[in-house]
Amino acid sequence: MIGQNFYHVDHVQCRKCGKVLDQSKILELGDDIYCEVCFESECDLGKNRCGYCNEEIFGDLYIKALDKVWHPNHFFCSYCGCKFSEEQPFFEIDGKPYCEEDYSRLFSKICQGCNEVIDEDFMSAMDMHWHTKCFKCHVCDKSLCDEAFYCIDCELYCEFHYQEKENLLCAHCNKPVDKRYVFALNKRWHPNHFFCDFCKTVLYTNSGFKEYKDKPYCKECYIRLYG
Ligand SMILES: [Zn+2]
Ligand SMILES: [Zn+2]
Ligand SMILES: [Zn+2]
Ligand SMILES: [Zn+2]
Ligand SMILES: [Zn+2]
Ligand SMILES: [Zn+2]
Ligand SMILES: [Zn+2]
């Protein structure tokens, strides 16, 4: 029972804080007596407050979860607002419920390289994440943490292997071509690196060249050698 009584004893103390109570200010809760402040807070503890709206919940229609109670219509994913069910379990972060999808998207990072959860240092690029140890060239394993990197189909490449993959390297010197290049034999060449494999005369695609085993030759050499 909750009520107010007068005590005819000299030293009545608050059950909780031990304060000696003025006889006119004794508040009773069950068998215990409290000062005004402690009475309020004790009463409050007994109340069911919704973890979402913090309003009192009356009756026994509520959801008990995450050490709190919730209005049934106030227990939903804190991110997308979807309701939980057996097929839609909830996950907790900082006392708030999240659906599985948002939980994993928002709070657990999956390494693009090894597909394991990231709980240490990581690198991010284009909305993807990698363990620092996994942030390396797909071809040569060189760490790209301090290097220029390229991402093709979620795979990382160092500059060299990116250009190789994208077919941007000169077929002769294996260095990147720039805007002016010759495209011949399905490869790119520095203009001055597209020459006859035998006499080294620079060839121009429009002047005609001959191909033998993937190598370019001027007409004269081709006829002399293979003609
Ligand atoms: Zn007290
Ligand atoms: Zn509520
Ligand atoms: Zn959600
Ligand atoms: Zn990894
Ligand atoms: Zn590489
Ligand atoms: Zn070249
Ligand atoms: Zn030649």
JSON list of C-alpha atoms and ligand atoms in Angstrom, two decimals:
[
{"chain": "A", "resi": 1, "resn": "MET", "atom": "CA", "xyz": [0.00, 0.00, 0.00]},
{"chain": "A", "resi": 2, "resn": "ILE", "atom": "CA", "xyz": [1.12, 3.52, -0.73]},
{"chain": "A", "resi": 3, "resn": "GLY", "atom": "CA", "xyz": [0.09, 6.13, 1.75]},
{"chain": "A", "resi": 4, "resn": "GLN", "atom": "CA", "xyz": [1.07, 8.75, 4.22]},
{"chain": "A", "resi": 5, "resn": "ASN", "atom": "CA", "xyz": [1.31, 8.13, 7.95]},
{"chain": "A", "resi": 6, "resn": "PHE", "atom": "CA", "xyz": [2.49, 9.79, 11.09]},
{"chain": "A", "resi": 7, "resn": "TYR", "atom": "CA", "xyz": [5.09, 8.05, 13.18]},
{"chain": "A", "resi": 8, "resn": "HIS", "atom": "CA", "xyz": [5.42, 8.60, 16.84]},
{"chain": "A", "resi": 9, "resn": "VAL", "atom": "CA", "xyz": [9.08, 7.72, 17.04]},
{"chain": "A", "resi": 10, "resn": "ASP", "atom": "CA", "xyz": [11.93, 10.18, 17.33]},
{"chain": "A", "resi": 11, "resn": "HIS", "atom": "CA", "xyz": [14.25, 9.17, 14.53]},
{"chain": "A", "resi": 12, "resn": "VAL", "atom": "CA", "xyz": [12.61, 7.89, 11.48]},
{"chain": "A", "resi": 13, "resn": "GLN", "atom": "CA", "xyz": [15.00, 7.47, 8.61]},
{"chain": "A", "resi": 14, "resn": "CYS", "atom": "CA", "xyz": [14.48, 7.20, 4.89]},
{"chain": "A", "resi": 15, "resn": "ARG", "atom": "CA", "xyz": [14.94, 3.58, 3.97]},
{"chain": "A", "resi": 16, "resn": "LYS", "atom": "CA", "xyz": [17.01, 4.51, 0.97]},
{"chain": "A", "resi": 17, "resn": "CYS", "atom": "CA", "xyz": [19.14, 7.56, 1.74]},
{"chain": "A", "resi": 18, "resn": "GLY", "atom": "CA", "xyz": [19.08, 7.35, 5.52]},
{"chain": "A", "resi": 19, "resn": "LYS", "atom": "CA", "xyz": [17.94, 10.92, 5.99]},
{"chain": "A", "resi": 20, "resn": "VAL", "atom": "CA", "xyz": [16.19, 11.53, 9.30]},
{"chain": "A", "resi": 21, "resn": "LEU", "atom": "CA", "xyz": [12.67, 12.41, 8.38]},
{"chain": "A", "resi": 22, "resn": "ASP", "atom": "CA", "xyz": [10.47, 15.17, 9.60]},
{"chain": "A", "resi": 23, "resn": "GLN", "atom": "CA", "xyz": [7.36, 13.50, 10.95]},
{"chain": "A", "resi": 24, "resn": "SER", "atom": "CA", "xyz": [5.16, 15.42, 8.56]},
{"chain": "A", "resi": 25, "resn": "LYS", "atom": "CA", "xyz": [7.14, 14.29, 5.55]},
{"chain": "A", "resi": 26, "resn": "ILE", "atom": "CA", "xyz": [7.19, 10.55, 5.80]},
{"chain": "A", "resi": 27, "resn": "LEU", "atom": "CA", "xyz": [6.10, 8.64, 2.78]},
{"chain": "A", "resi": 28, "resn": "GLU", "atom": "CA", "xyz": [5.39, 4.98, 2.89]},
{"chain": "A", "resi": 29, "resn": "LEU", "atom": "CA", "xyz": [5.75, 2.42, 0.17]},
{"chain": "A", "resi": 30, "resn": "GLY", "atom": "CA", "xyz": [4.92, -1.12, 1.18]},
{"chain": "A", "resi": 31, "resn": "ASP", "atom": "CA", "xyz": [6.55, -1.65, 4.55]},
{"chain": "A", "resi": 32, "resn": "ASP", "atom": "CA", "xyz": [9.24, 0.93, 3.93]},
{"chain": "A", "resi": 33, "resn": "ILE", "atom": "CA", "xyz": [9.33, 4.65, 4.52]},
{"chain": "A", "resi": 34, "resn": "TYR", "atom": "CA", "xyz": [11.09, 7.16, 2.33]},
{"chain": "A", "resi": 35, "resn": "CYS", "atom": "CA", "xyz": [11.88, 10.83, 2.05]},
{"chain": "A", "resi": 36, "resn": "GLU", "atom": "CA", "xyz": [10.04, 12.68, -0.70]},
{"chain": "A", "resi": 37, "resn": "VAL", "atom": "CA", "xyz": [12.89, 12.41, -3.18]},
{"chain": "A", "resi": 38, "resn": "CYS", "atom": "CA", "xyz": [13.45, 8.70, -2.71]},
{"chain": "A", "resi": 39, "resn": "PHE", "atom": "CA", "xyz": [9.73, 8.02, -2.72]},
{"chain": "A", "resi": 40, "resn": "GLU", "atom": "CA", "xyz": [9.44, 9.60, -6.15]},
{"chain": "A", "resi": 41, "resn": "SER", "atom": "CA", "xyz": [12.30, 7.61, -7.58]},
{"chain": "A", "resi": 42, "resn": "GLU", "atom": "CA", "xyz": [11.11, 4.36, -6.00]},
{"chain": "A", "resi": 43, "resn": "CYS", "atom": "CA", "xyz": [7.65, 4.91, -7.45]},
{"chain": "A", "resi": 44, "resn": "ASP", "atom": "CA", "xyz": [9.18, 5.65, -10.80]},
{"chain": "A", "resi": 45, "resn": "LEU", "atom": "CA", "xyz": [11.07, 2.37, -10.81]},
{"chain": "A", "resi": 46, "resn": "GLY", "atom": "CA", "xyz": [7.82, 0.56, -10.33]},
{"chain": "A", "resi": 47, "resn": "LYS", "atom": "CA", "xyz": [6.38, 2.21, -13.41]},
{"chain": "A", "resi": 48, "resn": "ASN", "atom": "CA", "xyz": [6.70, 0.65, -16.80]},
{"chain": "A", "resi": 49, "resn": "ARG", "atom": "CA", "xyz": [8.09, 3.23, -19.13]},
{"chain": "A", "resi": 50, "resn": "CYS", "atom": "CA", "xyz": [8.32, 2.50, -22.83]},
{"chain": "A", "resi": 51, "resn": "GLY", "atom": "CA", "xyz": [11.92, 2.26, -24.04]},
{"chain": "A", "resi": 52, "resn": "TYR", "atom": "CA", "xyz": [10.95, 4.19, -27.14]},
{"chain": "A", "resi": 53, "resn": "CYS", "atom": "CA", "xyz": [8.61, 7.01, -26.10]},
{"chain": "A", "resi": 54, "resn": "ASN", "atom": "CA", "xyz": [9.37, 6.94, -22.35]},
{"chain": "A", "resi": 55, "resn": "GLU", "atom": "CA", "xyz": [5.65, 7.17, -21.63]},
{"chain": "A", "resi": 56, "resn": "GLU", "atom": "CA", "xyz": [4.16, 5.03, -18.93]},
{"chain": "A", "resi": 57, "resn": "ILE", "atom": "CA", "xyz": [2.75, 1.72, -20.05]},
{"chain": "A", "resi": 58, "resn": "PHE", "atom": "CA", "xyz": [-0.59, 0.85, -18.50]},
{"chain": "A", "resi": 59, "resn": "GLY", "atom": "CA", "xyz": [-1.93, -2.64, -18.36]},
{"chain": "A", "resi": 60, "resn": "ASP", "atom": "CA", "xyz": [0.08, -5.66, -19.28]},
{"chain": "A", "resi": 61, "resn": "LEU", "atom": "CA", "xyz": [0.16, -5.30, -23.02]},
{"chain": "A", "resi": 62, "resn": "TYR", "atom": "CA", "xyz": [3.81, -4.64, -23.55]},
{"chain": "A", "resi": 63, "resn": "ILE", "atom": "CA", "xyz": [6.96, -6.22, -24.92]},
{"chain": "A", "resi": 64, "resn": "LYS", "atom": "CA", "xyz": [9.79, -7.00, -22.55]},
{"chain": "A", "resi": 65, "resn": "ALA", "atom": "CA", "xyz": [13.14, -6.86, -24.31]},
{"chain": "A", "resi": 66, "resn": "LEU", "atom": "CA", "xyz": [16.63, -5.42, -23.89]},
{"chain": "A", "resi": 67, "resn": "ASP", "atom": "CA", "xyz": [16.01, -4.97, -20.14]},
{"chain": "A", "resi": 68, "resn": "LYS", "atom": "CA", "xyz": [13.19, -2.57, -20.92]},
{"chain": "A", "resi": 69, "resn": "VAL", "atom": "CA", "xyz": [9.53, -2.62, -21.69]},
{"chain": "A", "resi": 70, "resn": "TRP", "atom": "CA", "xyz": [8.00, -1.26, -24.86]},
{"chain": "A", "resi": 71, "resn": "HIS", "atom": "CA", "xyz": [4.58, -0.38, -26.16]},
{"chain": "A", "resi": 72, "resn": "PRO", "atom": "CA", "xyz": [3.87, -3.20, -28.62]},
{"chain": "A", "resi": 73, "resn": "ASN", "atom": "CA", "xyz": [3.72, -0.70, -31.47]},
{"chain": "A", "resi": 74, "resn": "HIS", "atom": "CA", "xyz": [6.88, 1.02, -30.25]},
{"chain": "A", "resi": 75, "resn": "PHE", "atom": "CA", "xyz": [9.19, -1.94, -30.54]},
{"chain": "A", "resi": 76, "resn": "PHE", "atom": "CA", "xyz": [10.65, -1.76, -34.02]},
{"chain": "A", "resi": 77, "resn": "CYS", "atom": "CA", "xyz": [13.94, -1.41, -35.86]},
{"chain": "A", "resi": 78, "resn": "SER", "atom": "CA", "xyz": [15.51, 1.87, -34.80]},
{"chain": "A", "resi": 79, "resn": "TYR", "atom": "CA", "xyz": [16.72, 2.39, -38.33]},
{"chain": "A", "resi": 80, "resn": "CYS", "atom": "CA", "xyz": [14.07, 1.26, -40.81]},
{"chain": "A", "resi": 81, "resn": "GLY", "atom": "CA", "xyz": [11.10, 0.95, -38.49]},
{"chain": "A", "resi": 82, "resn": "CYS", "atom": "CA", "xyz": [10.25, -2.62, -39.45]},
{"chain": "A", "resi": 83, "resn": "LYS", "atom": "CA", "xyz": [8.51, -4.80, -36.87]},
{"chain": "A", "resi": 84, "resn": "PHE", "atom": "CA", "xyz": [10.16, -7.85, -35.40]},
{"chain": "A", "resi": 85, "resn": "SER", "atom": "CA", "xyz": [8.87, -11.37, -35.59]},
{"chain": "A", "resi": 86, "resn": "GLU", "atom": "CA", "xyz": [10.22, -14.89, -35.48]},
{"chain": "A", "resi": 87, "resn": "GLU", "atom": "CA", "xyz": [11.55, -14.51, -38.99]},
{"chain": "A", "resi": 88, "resn": "GLN", "atom": "CA", "xyz": [12.73, -11.00, -38.24]},
{"chain": "A", "resi": 89, "resn": "PRO", "atom": "CA", "xyz": [14.80, -11.19, -35.05]},
{"chain": "A", "resi": 90, "resn": "PHE", "atom": "CA", "xyz": [16.24, -8.08, -33.49]},
{"chain": "A", "resi": 91, "resn": "PHE", "atom": "CA", "xyz": [19.78, -7.16, -32.55]},
{"chain": "A", "resi": 92, "resn": "GLU", "atom": "CA", "xyz": [20.82, -4.69, -29.93]},
{"chain": "A", "resi": 93, "resn": "ILE", "atom": "CA", "xyz": [23.18, -1.76, -30.11]},
{"chain": "A", "resi": 94, "resn": "ASP", "atom": "CA", "xyz": [23.26, 0.68, -27.19]},
{"chain": "A", "resi": 95, "resn": "GLY", "atom": "CA", "xyz": [19.94, -0.54, -25.88]},
{"chain": "A", "resi": 96, "resn": "LYS", "atom": "CA", "xyz": [18.19, 0.01, -29.20]},
{"chain": "A", "resi": 97, "resn": "PRO", "atom": "CA", "xyz": [16.78, -2.76, -31.36]},
{"chain": "A", "resi": 98, "resn": "TYR", "atom": "CA", "xyz": [17.73, -3.14, -35.01]},
{"chain": "A", "resi": 99, "resn": "CYS", "atom": "CA", "xyz": [16.66, -5.61, -37.65]},
{"chain": "A", "resi": 100, "resn": "GLU", "atom": "CA", "xyz": [19.29, -8.03, -38.83]},
{"chain": "A", "resi": 101, "resn": "GLU", "atom": "CA", "xyz": [19.85, -6.30, -42.13]},
{"chain": "A", "resi": 102, "resn": "ASP", "atom": "CA", "xyz": [20.38, -2.86, -40.65]},
{"chain": "A", "resi": 103, "resn": "TYR", "atom": "CA", "xyz": [22.39, -4.25, -37.79]},
{"chain": "A", "resi": 104, "resn": "SER", "atom": "CA", "xyz": [24.89, -5.90, -40.07]},
{"chain": "A", "resi": 105, "resn": "ARG", "atom": "CA", "xyz": [24.91, -3.04, -42.53]},
{"chain": "A", "resi": 106, "resn": "LEU", "atom": "CA", "xyz": [25.31, -0.32, -39.93]},
{"chain": "A", "resi": 107, "resn": "PHE", "atom": "CA", "xyz": [27.41, -1.94, -37.29]},
{"chain": "A", "resi": 108, "resn": "SER", "atom": "CA", "xyz": [29.43, -4.80, -38.59]},
{"chain": "A", "resi": 109, "resn": "LYS", "atom": "CA", "xyz": [31.81, -4.24, -41.41]},
{"chain": "A", "resi": 110, "resn": "ILE", "atom": "CA", "xyz": [32.65, -7.20, -43.57]},
{"chain": "A", "resi": 111, "resn": "CYS", "atom": "CA", "xyz": [36.05, -7.28, -45.19]},
{"chain": "A", "resi": 112, "resn": "GLN", "atom": "CA", "xyz": [35.73, -7.27, -48.96]},
{"chain": "A", "resi": 113, "resn": "GLY", "atom": "CA", "xyz": [38.96, -9.21, -49.21]},
{"chain": "A", "resi": 114, "resn": "CYS", "atom": "CA", "xyz": [38.47, -12.13, -46.81]},
{"chain": "A", "resi": 115, "resn": "ASN", "atom": "CA", "xyz": [34.73, -11.82, -46.02]},
{"chain": "A", "resi": 116, "resn": "GLU", "atom": "CA", "xyz": [35.39, -11.84, -42.28]},
{"chain": "A", "resi": 117, "resn": "VAL", "atom": "CA", "xyz": [33.96, -9.31, -39.85]},
{"chain": "A", "resi": 118, "resn": "ILE", "atom": "CA", "xyz": [36.25, -6.35, -39.28]},
{"chain": "A", "resi": 119, "resn": "ASP", "atom": "CA", "xyz": [36.96, -5.57, -35.64]},
{"chain": "A", "resi": 120, "resn": "GLU", "atom": "CA", "xyz": [40.29, -3.86, -36.05]},
{"chain": "A", "resi": 121, "resn": "ASP", "atom": "CA", "xyz": [41.88, -1.22, -38.26]},
{"chain": "A", "resi": 122, "resn": "PHE", "atom": "CA", "xyz": [40.39, -1.09, -41.68]},
{"chain": "A", "resi": 123, "resn": "MET", "atom": "CA", "xyz": [40.46, 0.77, -44.97]},
{"chain": "A", "resi": 124, "resn": "SER", "atom": "CA", "xyz": [37.36, 2.01, -46.73]},
{"chain": "A", "resi": 125, "resn": "ALA", "atom": "CA", "xyz": [36.76, 2.89, -50.32]},
{"chain": "A", "resi": 126, "resn": "MET", "atom": "CA", "xyz": [33.59, 3.15, -52.37]},
{"chain": "A", "resi": 127, "resn": "ASP", "atom": "CA", "xyz": [31.36, 2.00, -49.48]},
{"chain": "A", "resi": 128, "resn": "MET", "atom": "CA", "xyz": [33.44, -1.12, -49.03]},
{"chain": "A", "resi": 129, "resn": "HIS", "atom": "CA", "xyz": [35.80, -2.04, -46.23]},
{"chain": "A", "resi": 130, "resn": "TRP", "atom": "CA", "xyz": [38.94, -4.08, -45.92]},
{"chain": "A", "resi": 131, "resn": "HIS", "atom": "CA", "xyz": [41.18, -5.20, -43.08]},
{"chain": "A", "resi": 132, "resn": "THR", "atom": "CA", "xyz": [44.35, -3.19, -43.50]},
{"chain": "A", "resi": 133, "resn": "LYS", "atom": "CA", "xyz": [46.12, -6.51, -44.06]},
{"chain": "A", "resi": 134, "resn": "CYS", "atom": "CA", "xyz": [43.62, -7.35, -46.82]},
{"chain": "A", "resi": 135, "resn": "PHE", "atom": "CA", "xyz": [43.96, -4.01, -48.55]},
{"chain": "A", "resi": 136, "resn": "LYS", "atom": "CA", "xyz": [46.36, -5.23, -51.20]},
{"chain": "A", "resi": 137, "resn": "CYS", "atom": "CA", "xyz": [46.71, -5.78, -54.90]},
{"chain": "A", "resi": 138, "resn": "HIS", "atom": "CA", "xyz": [44.67, -8.73, -56.12]},
{"chain": "A", "resi": 139, "resn": "VAL", "atom": "CA", "xyz": [47.51, -9.77, -58.41]},
{"chain": "A", "resi": 140, "resn": "CYS", "atom": "CA", "xyz": [50.81, -9.07, -56.65]},
{"chain": "A", "resi": 141, "resn": "ASP", "atom": "CA", "xyz": [49.66, -8.82, -52.97]},
{"chain": "A", "resi": 142, "resn": "LYS", "atom": "CA", "xyz": [51.40, -5.48, -52.58]},
{"chain": "A", "resi": 143, "resn": "SER", "atom": "CA", "xyz": [49.86, -3.52, -49.70]},
{"chain": "A", "resi": 144, "resn": "LEU", "atom": "CA", "xyz": [47.92, -0.56, -51.05]},
{"chain": "A", "resi": 145, "resn": "CYS", "atom": "CA", "xyz": [47.40, 1.26, -47.75]},
{"chain": "A", "resi": 146, "resn": "ASP", "atom": "CA", "xyz": [49.82, 3.99, -48.79]},
{"chain": "A", "resi": 147, "resn": "GLU", "atom": "CA", "xyz": [49.63, 3.50, -52.53]},
{"chain": "A", "resi": 148, "resn": "ALA", "atom": "CA", "xyz": [47.40, 4.52, -55.36]},
{"chain": "A", "resi": 149, "resn": "PHE", "atom": "CA", "xyz": [44.82, 1.80, -55.78]},
{"chain": "A", "resi": 150, "resn": "TYR", "atom": "CA", "xyz": [42.13, 0.90, -58.25]},
{"chain": "A", "resi": 151, "resn": "CYS", "atom": "CA", "xyz": [39.04, -1.12, -57.74]},
{"chain": "A", "resi": 152, "resn": "ILE", "atom": "CA", "xyz": [37.55, -3.25, -60.50]},
{"chain": "A", "resi": 153, "resn": "ASP", "atom": "CA", "xyz": [34.61, -5.54, -59.70]},
{"chain": "A", "resi": 154, "resn": "CYS", "atom": "CA", "xyz": [35.32, -5.20, -55.97]},
{"chain": "A", "resi": 155, "resn": "GLU", "atom": "CA", "xyz": [38.93, -6.33, -56.45]},
{"chain": "A", "resi": 156, "resn": "LEU", "atom": "CA", "xyz": [41.83, -4.05, -55.63]},
{"chain": "A", "resi": 157, "resn": "TYR", "atom": "CA", "xyz": [44.72, -3.47, -57.97]},
{"chain": "A", "resi": 158, "resn": "CYS", "atom": "CA", "xyz": [47.96, -1.59, -57.73]},
{"chain": "A", "resi": 159, "resn": "GLU", "atom": "CA", "xyz": [48.46, 0.99, -60.44]},
{"chain": "A", "resi": 160, "resn": "PHE", "atom": "CA", "xyz": [50.54, -1.35, -62.55]},
{"chain": "A", "resi": 161, "resn": "HIS", "atom": "CA", "xyz": [48.19, -4.30, -62.41]},
{"chain": "A", "resi": 162, "resn": "TYR", "atom": "CA", "xyz": [45.19, -2.07, -62.91]},
{"chain": "A", "resi": 163, "resn": "GLN", "atom": "CA", "xyz": [46.68, -0.82, -66.13]},
{"chain": "A", "resi": 164, "resn": "GLU", "atom": "CA", "xyz": [47.67, -4.30, -67.11]},
{"chain": "A", "resi": 165, "resn": "LYS", "atom": "CA", "xyz": [44.16, -5.56, -66.46]},
{"chain": "A", "resi": 166, "resn": "GLU", "atom": "CA", "xyz": [42.62, -2.66, -68.30]},
{"chain": "A", "resi": 167, "resn": "ASN", "atom": "CA", "xyz": [45.07, -3.26, -71.12]},
{"chain": "A", "resi": 168, "resn": "LEU", "atom": "CA", "xyz": [46.61, 0.18, -70.67]},
{"chain": "A", "resi": 169, "resn": "LEU", "atom": "CA", "xyz": [50.24, -0.90, -70.77]},
{"chain": "A", "resi": 170, "resn": "CYS", "atom": "CA", "xyz": [52.48, -0.60, -73.77]},
{"chain": "A", "resi": 171, "resn": "ALA", "atom": "CA", "xyz": [52.97, -4.09, -75.19]},
{"chain": "A", "resi": 172, "resn": "HIS", "atom": "CA", "xyz": [56.62, -3.31, -75.74]},
{"chain": "A", "resi": 173, "resn": "CYS", "atom": "CA", "xyz": [57.87, -1.64, -72.57]},
{"chain": "A", "resi": 174, "resn": "ASN", "atom": "CA", "xyz": [55.08, -2.60, -70.15]},
{"chain": "A", "resi": 175, "resn": "LYS", "atom": "CA", "xyz": [54.67, 1.00, -69.03]},
{"chain": "A", "resi": 176, "resn": "PRO", "atom": "CA", "xyz": [51.38, 2.85, -69.11]},
{"chain": "A", "resi": 177, "resn": "VAL", "atom": "CA", "xyz": [50.55, 4.50, -72.39]},
{"chain": "A", "resi": 178, "resn": "ASP", "atom": "CA", "xyz": [49.09, 7.97, -72.29]},
{"chain": "A", "resi": 179, "resn": "LYS", "atom": "CA", "xyz": [46.48, 9.50, -74.52]},
{"chain": "A", "resi": 180, "resn": "ARG", "atom": "CA", "xyz": [48.46, 9.04, -77.71]},
{"chain": "A", "resi": 181, "resn": "TYR", "atom": "CA", "xyz": [49.02, 5.40, -78.40]},
{"chain": "A", "resi": 182, "resn": "VAL", "atom": "CA", "xyz": [48.81, 2.90, -81.19]},
{"chain": "A", "resi": 183, "resn": "PHE", "atom": "CA", "xyz": [46.23, 0.18, -80.89]},
{"chain": "A", "resi": 184, "resn": "ALA", "atom": "CA", "xyz": [47.31, -2.82, -82.94]},
{"chain": "A", "resi": 185, "resn": "LEU", "atom": "CA", "xyz": [47.37, -6.58, -82.56]},
{"chain": "A", "resi": 186, "resn": "ASN", "atom": "CA", "xyz": [44.79, -6.09, -79.80]},
{"chain": "A", "resi": 187, "resn": "LYS", "atom": "CA", "xyz": [47.32, -4.25, -77.66]},
{"chain": "A", "resi": 188, "resn": "ARG", "atom": "CA", "xyz": [48.36, -0.73, -76.92]},
{"chain": "A", "resi": 189, "resn": "TRP", "atom": "CA", "xyz": [51.78, 0.65, -77.79]},
{"chain": "A", "resi": 190, "resn": "HIS", "atom": "CA", "xyz": [53.63, 3.88, -77.28]},
{"chain": "A", "resi": 191, "resn": "PRO", "atom": "CA", "xyz": [53.74, 5.31, -80.83]},
{"chain": "A", "resi": 192, "resn": "ASN", "atom": "CA", "xyz": [57.55, 5.07, -80.84]},
{"chain": "A", "resi": 193, "resn": "HIS", "atom": "CA", "xyz": [57.41, 1.54, -79.40]},
{"chain": "A", "resi": 194, "resn": "PHE", "atom": "CA", "xyz": [55.39, 0.13, -82.23]},
{"chain": "A", "resi": 195, "resn": "PHE", "atom": "CA", "xyz": [58.21, -0.89, -84.51]},
{"chain": "A", "resi": 196, "resn": "CYS", "atom": "CA", "xyz": [59.27, -3.73, -86.73]},
{"chain": "A", "resi": 197, "resn": "ASP", "atom": "CA", "xyz": [60.48, -6.52, -84.52]},
{"chain": "A", "resi": 198, "resn": "PHE", "atom": "CA", "xyz": [63.38, -7.15, -86.87]},
{"chain": "A", "resi": 199, "resn": "CYS", "atom": "CA", "xyz": [64.67, -3.85, -88.28]},
{"chain": "A", "resi": 200, "resn": "LYS", "atom": "CA", "xyz": [63.21, -1.65, -85.52]},
{"chain": "A", "resi": 201, "resn": "THR", "atom": "CA", "xyz": [61.68, 0.80, -87.99]},
{"chain": "A", "resi": 202, "resn": "VAL", "atom": "CA", "xyz": [58.79, 2.56, -86.33]},
{"chain": "A", "resi": 203, "resn": "LEU", "atom": "CA", "xyz": [55.57, 1.41, -87.93]},
{"chain": "A", "resi": 204, "resn": "TYR", "atom": "CA", "xyz": [52.40, 3.31, -88.45]},
{"chain": "A", "resi": 205, "resn": "THR", "atom": "CA", "xyz": [49.25, 1.32, -88.48]},
{"chain": "A", "resi": 206, "resn": "ASN", "atom": "CA", "xyz": [47.95, 3.15, -91.52]},
{"chain": "A", "resi": 207, "resn": "SER", "atom": "CA", "xyz": [51.09, 2.43, -93.53]},
{"chain": "A", "resi": 208, "resn": "GLY", "atom": "CA", "xyz": [50.39, -1.23, -93.13]},
{"chain": "A", "resi": 209, "resn": "PHE", "atom": "CA", "xyz": [52.35, -3.78, -91.17]},
{"chain": "A", "resi": 210, "resn": "LYS", "atom": "CA", "xyz": [52.49, -7.51, -91.06]},
{"chain": "A", "resi": 211, "resn": "GLU", "atom": "CA", "xyz": [51.97, -9.70, -88.08]},
{"chain": "A", "resi": 212, "resn": "TYR", "atom": "CA", "xyz": [53.81, -12.84, -87.25]},
{"chain": "A", "resi": 213, "resn": "LYS", "atom": "CA", "xyz": [53.30, -14.67, -83.96]},
{"chain": "A", "resi": 214, "resn": "ASP", "atom": "CA", "xyz": [51.80, -11.58, -82.34]},
{"chain": "A", "resi": 215, "resn": "LYS", "atom": "CA", "xyz": [54.71, -9.38, -83.35]},
{"chain": "A", "resi": 216, "resn": "PRO", "atom": "CA", "xyz": [54.66, -6.54, -85.87]},
{"chain": "A", "resi": 217, "resn": "TYR", "atom": "CA", "xyz": [56.99, -6.41, -88.87]},
{"chain": "A", "resi": 218, "resn": "CYS", "atom": "CA", "xyz": [57.45, -3.99, -91.68]},
{"chain": "A", "resi": 219, "resn": "LYS", "atom": "CA", "xyz": [56.43, -5.39, -95.06]},
{"chain": "A", "resi": 220, "resn": "GLU", "atom": "CA", "xyz": [60.00, -5.75, -96.27]},
{"chain": "A", "resi": 221, "resn": "CYS", "atom": "CA", "xyz": [61.20, -7.73, -93.26]},
{"chain": "A", "resi": 222, "resn": "TYR", "atom": "CA", "xyz": [58.10, -9.83, -93.24]},
{"chain": "A", "resi": 223, "resn": "ILE", "atom": "CA", "xyz": [58.55, -10.84, -96.87]},
{"chain": "A", "resi": 224, "resn": "ARG", "atom": "CA", "xyz": [62.25, -11.45, -96.35]},
{"chain": "A", "resi": 225, "resn": "LEU", "atom": "CA", "xyz": [61.74, -13.50, -93.18]},
{"chain": "A", "resi": 226, "resn": "TYR", "atom": "CA", "xyz": [58.46, -15.27, -93.64]},
{"chain": "A", "resi": 227, "resn": "GLY", "atom": "CA", "xyz": [57.26, -14.52, -97.12]},
{"chain": "B", "resi": 1, "resn": "ZN", "atom": "ZN", "xyz": [15.68, 9.35, 0.98]},
{"chain": "B", "resi": 2, "resn": "ZN", "atom": "ZN", "xyz": [5.97, 3.87, -26.37]},
{"chain": "B", "resi": 3, "resn": "ZN", "atom": "ZN", "xyz": [15.73, -2.22, -39.98]},
{"chain": "B", "resi": 4, "resn": "ZN", "atom": "ZN", "xyz": [40.07, -9.16, -44.52]},
{"chain": "B", "resi": 5, "resn": "ZN", "atom": "ZN", "xyz": [49.87, -5.45, -58.24]},
{"chain": "B", "resi": 6, "resn": "ZN", "atom": "ZN", "xyz": [56.33, 1.52, -74.67]},
{"chain": "B", "resi": 7, "resn": "ZN", "atom": "ZN", "xyz": [61.59, -4.30, -90.58]}
]
